[in-house]
Short mmCIF file of C-alpha atoms in Angstrom, two decimals:
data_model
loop_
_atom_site.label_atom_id
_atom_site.label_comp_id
_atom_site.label_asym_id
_atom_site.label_seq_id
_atom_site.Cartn_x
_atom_site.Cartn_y
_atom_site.Cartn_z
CA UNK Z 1 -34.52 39.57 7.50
CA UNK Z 2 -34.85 35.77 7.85
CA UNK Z 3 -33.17 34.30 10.56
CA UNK Z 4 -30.00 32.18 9.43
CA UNK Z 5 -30.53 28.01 8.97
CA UNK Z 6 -28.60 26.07 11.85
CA UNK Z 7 -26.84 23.24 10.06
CA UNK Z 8 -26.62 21.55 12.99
CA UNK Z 9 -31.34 21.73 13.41
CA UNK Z 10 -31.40 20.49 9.74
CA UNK Z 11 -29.02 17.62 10.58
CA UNK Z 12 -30.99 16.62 13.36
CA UNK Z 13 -34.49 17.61 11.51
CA UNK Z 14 -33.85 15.32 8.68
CA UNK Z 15 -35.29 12.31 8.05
CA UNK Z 16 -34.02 8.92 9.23
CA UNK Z 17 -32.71 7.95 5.86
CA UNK Z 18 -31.30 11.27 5.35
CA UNK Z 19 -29.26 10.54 9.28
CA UNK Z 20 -28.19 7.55 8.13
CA UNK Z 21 -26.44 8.73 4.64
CA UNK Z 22 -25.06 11.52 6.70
CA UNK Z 23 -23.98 9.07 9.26
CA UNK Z 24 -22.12 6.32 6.71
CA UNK Z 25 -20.99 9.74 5.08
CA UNK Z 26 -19.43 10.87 8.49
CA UNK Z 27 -17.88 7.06 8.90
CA UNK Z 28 -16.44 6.70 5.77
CA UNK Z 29 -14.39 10.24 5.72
CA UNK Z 30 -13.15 9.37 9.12
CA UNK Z 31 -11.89 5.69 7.41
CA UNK Z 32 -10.13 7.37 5.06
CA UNK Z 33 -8.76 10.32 7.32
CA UNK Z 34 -7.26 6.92 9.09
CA UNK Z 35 -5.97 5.52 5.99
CA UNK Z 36 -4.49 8.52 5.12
CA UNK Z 37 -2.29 8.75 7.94
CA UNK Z 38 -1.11 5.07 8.04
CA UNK Z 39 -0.61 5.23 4.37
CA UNK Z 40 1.97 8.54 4.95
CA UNK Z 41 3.43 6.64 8.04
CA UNK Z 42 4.06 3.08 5.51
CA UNK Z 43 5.25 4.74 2.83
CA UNK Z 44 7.98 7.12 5.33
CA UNK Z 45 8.98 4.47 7.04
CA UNK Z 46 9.44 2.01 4.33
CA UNK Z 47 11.30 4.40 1.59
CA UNK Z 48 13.81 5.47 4.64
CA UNK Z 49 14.15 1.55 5.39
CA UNK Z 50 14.98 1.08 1.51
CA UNK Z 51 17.72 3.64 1.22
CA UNK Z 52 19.22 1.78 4.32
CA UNK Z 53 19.63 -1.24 3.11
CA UNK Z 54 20.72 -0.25 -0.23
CA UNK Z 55 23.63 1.75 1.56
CA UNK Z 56 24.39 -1.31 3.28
CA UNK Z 57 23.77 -3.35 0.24
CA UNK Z 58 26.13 -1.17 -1.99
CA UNK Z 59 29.27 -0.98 0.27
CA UNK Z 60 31.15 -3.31 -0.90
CA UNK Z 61 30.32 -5.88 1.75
CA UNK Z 62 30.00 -9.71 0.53
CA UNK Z 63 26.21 -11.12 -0.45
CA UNK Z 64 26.83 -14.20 2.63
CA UNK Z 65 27.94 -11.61 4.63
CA UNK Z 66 24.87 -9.50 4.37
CA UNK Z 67 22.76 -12.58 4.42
CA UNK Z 68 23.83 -13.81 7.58
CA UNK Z 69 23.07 -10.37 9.32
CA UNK Z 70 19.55 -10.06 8.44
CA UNK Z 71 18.88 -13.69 8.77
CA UNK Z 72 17.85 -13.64 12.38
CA UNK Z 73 16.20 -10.75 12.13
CA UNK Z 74 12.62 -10.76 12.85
CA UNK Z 75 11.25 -7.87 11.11
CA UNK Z 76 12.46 -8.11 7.55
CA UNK Z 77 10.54 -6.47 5.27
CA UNK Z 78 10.29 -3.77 1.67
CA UNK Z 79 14.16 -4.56 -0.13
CA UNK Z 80 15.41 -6.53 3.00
CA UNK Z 81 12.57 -9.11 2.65
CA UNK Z 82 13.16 -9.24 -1.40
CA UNK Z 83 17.17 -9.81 -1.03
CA UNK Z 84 16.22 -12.67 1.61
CA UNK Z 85 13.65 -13.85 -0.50
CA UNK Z 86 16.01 -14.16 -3.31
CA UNK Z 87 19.24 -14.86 -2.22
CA UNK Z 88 17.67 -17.83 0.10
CA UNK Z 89 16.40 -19.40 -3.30
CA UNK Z 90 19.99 -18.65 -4.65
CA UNK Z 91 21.77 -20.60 -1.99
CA UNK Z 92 19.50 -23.40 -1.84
CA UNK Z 93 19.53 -24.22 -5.88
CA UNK Z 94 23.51 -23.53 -5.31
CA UNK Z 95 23.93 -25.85 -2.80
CA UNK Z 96 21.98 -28.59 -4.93
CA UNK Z 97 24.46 -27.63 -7.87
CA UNK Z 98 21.96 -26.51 -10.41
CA UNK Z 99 22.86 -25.22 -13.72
CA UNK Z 100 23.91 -21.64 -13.86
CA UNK Z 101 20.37 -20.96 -15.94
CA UNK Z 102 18.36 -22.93 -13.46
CA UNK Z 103 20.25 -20.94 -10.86
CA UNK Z 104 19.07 -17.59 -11.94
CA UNK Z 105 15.32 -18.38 -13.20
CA UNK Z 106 14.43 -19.80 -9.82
CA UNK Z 107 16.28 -16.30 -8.14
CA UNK Z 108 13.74 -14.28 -10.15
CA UNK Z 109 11.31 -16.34 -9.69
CA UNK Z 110 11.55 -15.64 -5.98
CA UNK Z 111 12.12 -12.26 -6.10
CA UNK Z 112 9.12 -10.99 -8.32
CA UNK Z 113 6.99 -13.44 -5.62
CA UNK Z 114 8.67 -11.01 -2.68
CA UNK Z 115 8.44 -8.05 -4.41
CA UNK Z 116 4.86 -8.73 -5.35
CA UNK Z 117 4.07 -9.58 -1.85
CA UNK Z 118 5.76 -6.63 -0.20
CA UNK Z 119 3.83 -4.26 -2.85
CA UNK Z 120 0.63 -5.98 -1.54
CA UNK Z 121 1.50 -5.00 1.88
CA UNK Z 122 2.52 -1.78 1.22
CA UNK Z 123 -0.33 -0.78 -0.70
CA UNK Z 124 -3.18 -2.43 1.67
CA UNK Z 125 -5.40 0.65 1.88
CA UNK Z 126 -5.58 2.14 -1.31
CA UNK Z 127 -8.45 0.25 -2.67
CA UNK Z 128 -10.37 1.79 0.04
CA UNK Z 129 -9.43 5.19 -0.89
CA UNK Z 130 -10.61 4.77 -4.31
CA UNK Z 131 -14.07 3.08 -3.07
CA UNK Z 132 -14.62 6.17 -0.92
CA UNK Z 133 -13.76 8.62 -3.24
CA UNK Z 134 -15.89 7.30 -6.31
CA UNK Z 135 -18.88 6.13 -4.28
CA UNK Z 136 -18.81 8.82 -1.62
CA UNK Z 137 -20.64 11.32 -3.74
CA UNK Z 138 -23.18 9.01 -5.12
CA UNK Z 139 -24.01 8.32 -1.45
CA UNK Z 140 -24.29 11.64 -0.56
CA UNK Z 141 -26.58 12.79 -3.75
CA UNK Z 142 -28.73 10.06 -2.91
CA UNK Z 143 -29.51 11.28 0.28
CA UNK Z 144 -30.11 15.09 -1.55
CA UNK Z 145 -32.78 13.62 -4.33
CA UNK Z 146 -34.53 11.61 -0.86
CA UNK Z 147 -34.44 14.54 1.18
CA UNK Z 148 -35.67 16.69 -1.81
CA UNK Z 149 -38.50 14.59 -2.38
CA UNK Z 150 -39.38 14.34 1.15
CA UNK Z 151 -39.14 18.61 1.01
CA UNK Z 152 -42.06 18.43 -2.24
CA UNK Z 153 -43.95 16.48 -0.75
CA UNK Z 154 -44.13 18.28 2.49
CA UNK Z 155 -44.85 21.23 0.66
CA UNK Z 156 -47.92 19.49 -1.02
CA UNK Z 157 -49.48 19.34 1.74
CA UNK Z 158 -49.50 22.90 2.93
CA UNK Z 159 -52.30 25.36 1.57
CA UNK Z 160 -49.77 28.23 0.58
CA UNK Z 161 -46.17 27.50 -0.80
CA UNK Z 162 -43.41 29.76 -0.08
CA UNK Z 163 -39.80 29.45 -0.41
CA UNK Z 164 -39.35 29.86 3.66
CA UNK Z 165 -41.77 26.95 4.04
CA UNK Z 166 -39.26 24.70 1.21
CA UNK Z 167 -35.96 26.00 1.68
CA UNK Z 168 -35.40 24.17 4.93
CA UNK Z 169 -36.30 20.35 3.38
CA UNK Z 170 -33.61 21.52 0.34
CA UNK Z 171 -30.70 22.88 2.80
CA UNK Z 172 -31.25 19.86 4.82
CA UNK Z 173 -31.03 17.42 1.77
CA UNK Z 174 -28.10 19.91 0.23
CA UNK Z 175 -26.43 18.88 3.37
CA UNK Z 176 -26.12 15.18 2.62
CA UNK Z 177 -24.24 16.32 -0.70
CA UNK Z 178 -21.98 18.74 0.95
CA UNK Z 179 -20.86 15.99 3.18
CA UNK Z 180 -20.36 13.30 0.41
CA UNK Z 181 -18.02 15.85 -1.19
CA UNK Z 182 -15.95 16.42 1.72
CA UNK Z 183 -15.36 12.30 2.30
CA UNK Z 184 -14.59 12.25 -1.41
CA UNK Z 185 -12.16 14.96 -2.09
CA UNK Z 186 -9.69 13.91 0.27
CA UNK Z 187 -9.83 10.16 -0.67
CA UNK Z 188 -9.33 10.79 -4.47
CA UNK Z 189 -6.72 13.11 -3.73
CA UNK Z 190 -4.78 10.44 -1.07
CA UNK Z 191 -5.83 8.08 -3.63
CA UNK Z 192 -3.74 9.53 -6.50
CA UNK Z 193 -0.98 11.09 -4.35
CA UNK Z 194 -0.45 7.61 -2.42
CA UNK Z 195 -0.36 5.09 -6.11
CA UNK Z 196 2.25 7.54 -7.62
CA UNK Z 197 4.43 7.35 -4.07
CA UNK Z 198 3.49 3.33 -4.27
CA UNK Z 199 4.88 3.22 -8.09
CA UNK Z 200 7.90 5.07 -7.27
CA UNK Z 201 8.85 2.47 -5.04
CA UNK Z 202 7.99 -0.42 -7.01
CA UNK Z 203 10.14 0.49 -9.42
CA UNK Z 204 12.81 1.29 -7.20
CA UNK Z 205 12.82 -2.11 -5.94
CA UNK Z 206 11.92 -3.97 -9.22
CA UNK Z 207 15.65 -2.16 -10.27
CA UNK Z 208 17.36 -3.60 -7.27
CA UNK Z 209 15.90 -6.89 -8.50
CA UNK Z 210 17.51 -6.60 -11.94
CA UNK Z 211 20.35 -5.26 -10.49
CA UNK Z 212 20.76 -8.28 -7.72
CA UNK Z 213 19.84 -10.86 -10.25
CA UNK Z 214 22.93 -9.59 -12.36
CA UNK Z 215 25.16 -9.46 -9.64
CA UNK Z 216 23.91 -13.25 -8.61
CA UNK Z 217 24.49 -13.89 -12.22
CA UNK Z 218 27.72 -12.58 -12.49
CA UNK Z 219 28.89 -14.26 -9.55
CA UNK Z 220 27.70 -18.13 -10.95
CA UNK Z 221 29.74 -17.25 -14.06
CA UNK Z 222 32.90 -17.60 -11.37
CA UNK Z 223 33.38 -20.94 -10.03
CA UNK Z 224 35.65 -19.49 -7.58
CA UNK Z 225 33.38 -16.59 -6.68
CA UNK Z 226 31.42 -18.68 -3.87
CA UNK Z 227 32.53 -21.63 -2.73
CA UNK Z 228 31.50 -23.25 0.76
CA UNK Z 229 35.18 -23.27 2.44
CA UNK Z 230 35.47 -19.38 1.55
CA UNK Z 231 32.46 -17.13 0.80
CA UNK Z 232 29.75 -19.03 2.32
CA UNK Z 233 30.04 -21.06 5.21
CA UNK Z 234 28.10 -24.55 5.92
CA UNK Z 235 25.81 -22.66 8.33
CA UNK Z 236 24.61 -20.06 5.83
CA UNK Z 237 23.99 -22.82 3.28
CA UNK Z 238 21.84 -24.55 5.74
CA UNK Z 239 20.27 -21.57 6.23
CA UNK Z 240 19.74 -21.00 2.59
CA UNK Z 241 17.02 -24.04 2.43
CA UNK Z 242 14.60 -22.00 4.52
CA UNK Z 243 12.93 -19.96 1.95
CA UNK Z 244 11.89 -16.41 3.50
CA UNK Z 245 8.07 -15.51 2.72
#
């Protein structure tokens, strides 16, 4: 009975360019093993910061009020960042007596820019999933059809042709394959797993921008609703020039 191929002898019996697909092949599933993790730790740590603030958003307390507790804080971000964003814009064009209209275009003008840009952060990563997982096994067949070639034309050269003397030069080249699967499976299936997570929160937060924007809207139908002696004092109004990013 033949004795049993040592994956690790092929690996190290292949030929350069064979080493170096296996090597970018080795690279890029540990990238996306990374991105993988961060991903699950982003999109934990921002859906649990979400639900916060919408509690806190949601209990009754008043807009300025809420304002003027996150202002200081240095680490906005996800639905905190977006009702900054927005109700900074709001209390600026307020402050400058705009129309009602003008009032509420420029709001959702500044919160589809904040929600945009906190879906850019959130997703950063993704991309890179998909690259791996669609070019991943491309990489890796190239390395089979190279190694495959180099395993014909090895066995040109020899005076009698067996499948002992050929099946090394194939398992070696199989090899490269075997490893572009396993750096593509996972990515495609973070990949898909991660944008559904992505668009659940997106549209999560794109409500609480409707929902905000109606609230805003409801509140510039009242001229007594905010007025600067009552609901918003001078120093949140100041504050309300300094448009969060």
């Amino acid at each position: 009975m033949p004795e049993s191929l040592n994956i690790i002898d092929l690996i190290t019996q292949a030929s350069l360019l064979v080493q170096i697909v296996m090597g970018l092949l080795l690279l890029a599933s540990l990238l996306s093993w990374v991105i993988i993790f961060r991903l699950s730790a982003r999109l934990g740590t921002a859906k649990n910061f979400d639900e916060q603030f919408e509690s806190w958003f949601w209990s009754g307390e008043d807009l300025a009020k809420l304002y003027q507790g996150i202002q200081g804080s240095p680490e906005r971000q996800g639905l905190e960042q977006i009702f900054y964003v927005g109700f900074s814009e709001y209390l600026r064009m307020h402050k400058k007596r705009q129309p009602k209209d003008d009032i509420i275009d420029g709001v959702e003008r500044k919160l589809r820019v904040g929600l945009g840009r906190q879906q850019q952060l959130l997703e950063s990563g993704i991309a890179t999933l998909a690259s791996i997982g669609s070019v991943a096994p491309y990489v890796g067949l190239f390395g089979t059809v190279w190694g495959i070639m180099n395993a014909f034309l090895g066995l040109s050269q020899t005076e009698q042709a067996t499948l002992a003397s050929v099946a090394p030069g194939i398992a070696e080249a199989l090899i490269a394959t075997a490893m572009g699967l396993f750096a593509a499976i996972p990515a495609v299936l973070a990949y898909n797993h991660f944008t559904a997570k992505s668009s659940r929160l997106y549209e999560s937060r794109a409500l609480f921008c409707d929902e905000m924007t109606g609230m805003l809207q409801r509140e510039t139908s009242n001229q007594n609703t905010i007025n600067t002696d009552h609901k918003i004092p001078e120093t949140i109004i100041a504050a309300g020039q300094v448009t969060g990013s």
